[in-house]
Amino acid sequence: MSKIEFPTKALFICNGSKCGKHKEVRKYFKNTIKENNLKQHIEIFKMECSNRCKSAPIVFFQPENEWFEKVNLDKAEKIISTIIPQKNS
């Protein structure tokens, strides 16, 4: 029987009516993970409305249990730089 492998990290991106309008944020995360060959380490999930619309868009990172609000492309770059494993380490 083959063993199913799961990534060690996950990004949950709210897809509610306000958060879902910020498709560029999800696209940035998706492209960066793909470009760095990290699909086996980090998976992206769309989550239903997190009921934090005033802080849209919302991103939730596991396993660190960190919530990020008002994520624009600058914040997305900072988030991804902290979760991408350092090369040459």
XYZ file of C-alpha atoms in Angstrom:
89
model
C 0.000 0.000 0.000
C 1.436 3.385 -0.935
C 1.788 6.054 1.693
C 0.009 9.353 1.154
C 2.255 12.334 1.718
C 0.951 15.588 3.098
C 2.637 18.996 3.119
C 3.985 20.225 6.443
C 2.602 23.743 5.988
C -0.684 25.181 4.796
C -1.937 28.618 3.792
C -5.663 29.167 4.153
C -6.907 32.134 2.168
C -10.378 33.448 2.878
C -12.623 33.300 -0.162
C -15.567 35.229 1.271
C -17.232 38.033 -0.690
C -14.736 40.725 0.369
C -11.582 38.615 0.664
C -12.303 36.777 -2.575
C -12.016 40.031 -4.524
C -8.274 40.042 -3.833
C -7.360 37.326 -6.318
C -3.895 38.819 -6.858
C -2.888 37.759 -3.332
C -3.869 34.117 -3.868
C -2.224 34.189 -7.308
C 1.007 35.550 -5.807
C 1.161 32.792 -3.174
C 0.322 30.106 -5.727
C 2.941 31.287 -8.256
C 5.677 31.755 -5.653
C 5.136 28.291 -4.191
C 5.168 26.780 -7.687
C 8.284 28.743 -8.800
C 10.176 27.585 -5.700
C 9.126 23.934 -6.149
C 7.420 23.899 -2.761
C 4.083 22.296 -3.638
C 5.042 19.193 -1.632
C 5.817 21.387 1.432
C 3.145 24.119 1.363
C -0.442 23.724 0.238
C -2.944 26.510 -0.373
C -6.567 26.136 0.637
C -9.519 28.411 0.063
C -11.544 28.767 3.223
C -15.109 29.924 3.565
C -15.818 33.375 4.939
C -13.894 33.899 8.163
C -16.314 36.640 9.245
C -13.539 39.245 9.440
C -14.607 41.282 6.417
C -13.343 44.598 7.808
C -9.836 43.122 7.687
C -10.019 41.567 4.212
C -8.210 39.761 2.805
C -7.441 37.272 5.554
C -4.696 34.645 5.369
C -4.172 31.900 7.951
C -0.869 30.009 8.141
C -0.431 26.577 9.710
C 1.278 25.002 11.612
C 2.341 28.311 13.171
C -1.306 29.253 13.771
C -0.747 32.795 12.489
C -3.513 35.021 11.160
C -2.770 37.918 8.815
C -5.200 40.694 7.954
C -5.400 43.202 5.106
C -2.914 41.158 3.114
C -1.723 43.065 0.058
C 1.141 42.037 -2.230
C 3.763 43.625 0.066
C 2.470 41.689 3.084
C 2.228 38.536 0.970
C 5.931 38.861 0.084
C 6.826 39.205 3.770
C 4.674 36.213 4.713
C 6.120 33.986 2.012
C 9.686 34.975 2.894
C 9.143 33.673 6.421
C 7.654 30.339 5.355
C 9.847 29.382 2.411
C 12.629 27.132 3.676
C 15.999 28.821 3.395
C 18.087 27.412 0.590
C 21.553 26.238 1.593
C 20.483 25.568 5.206
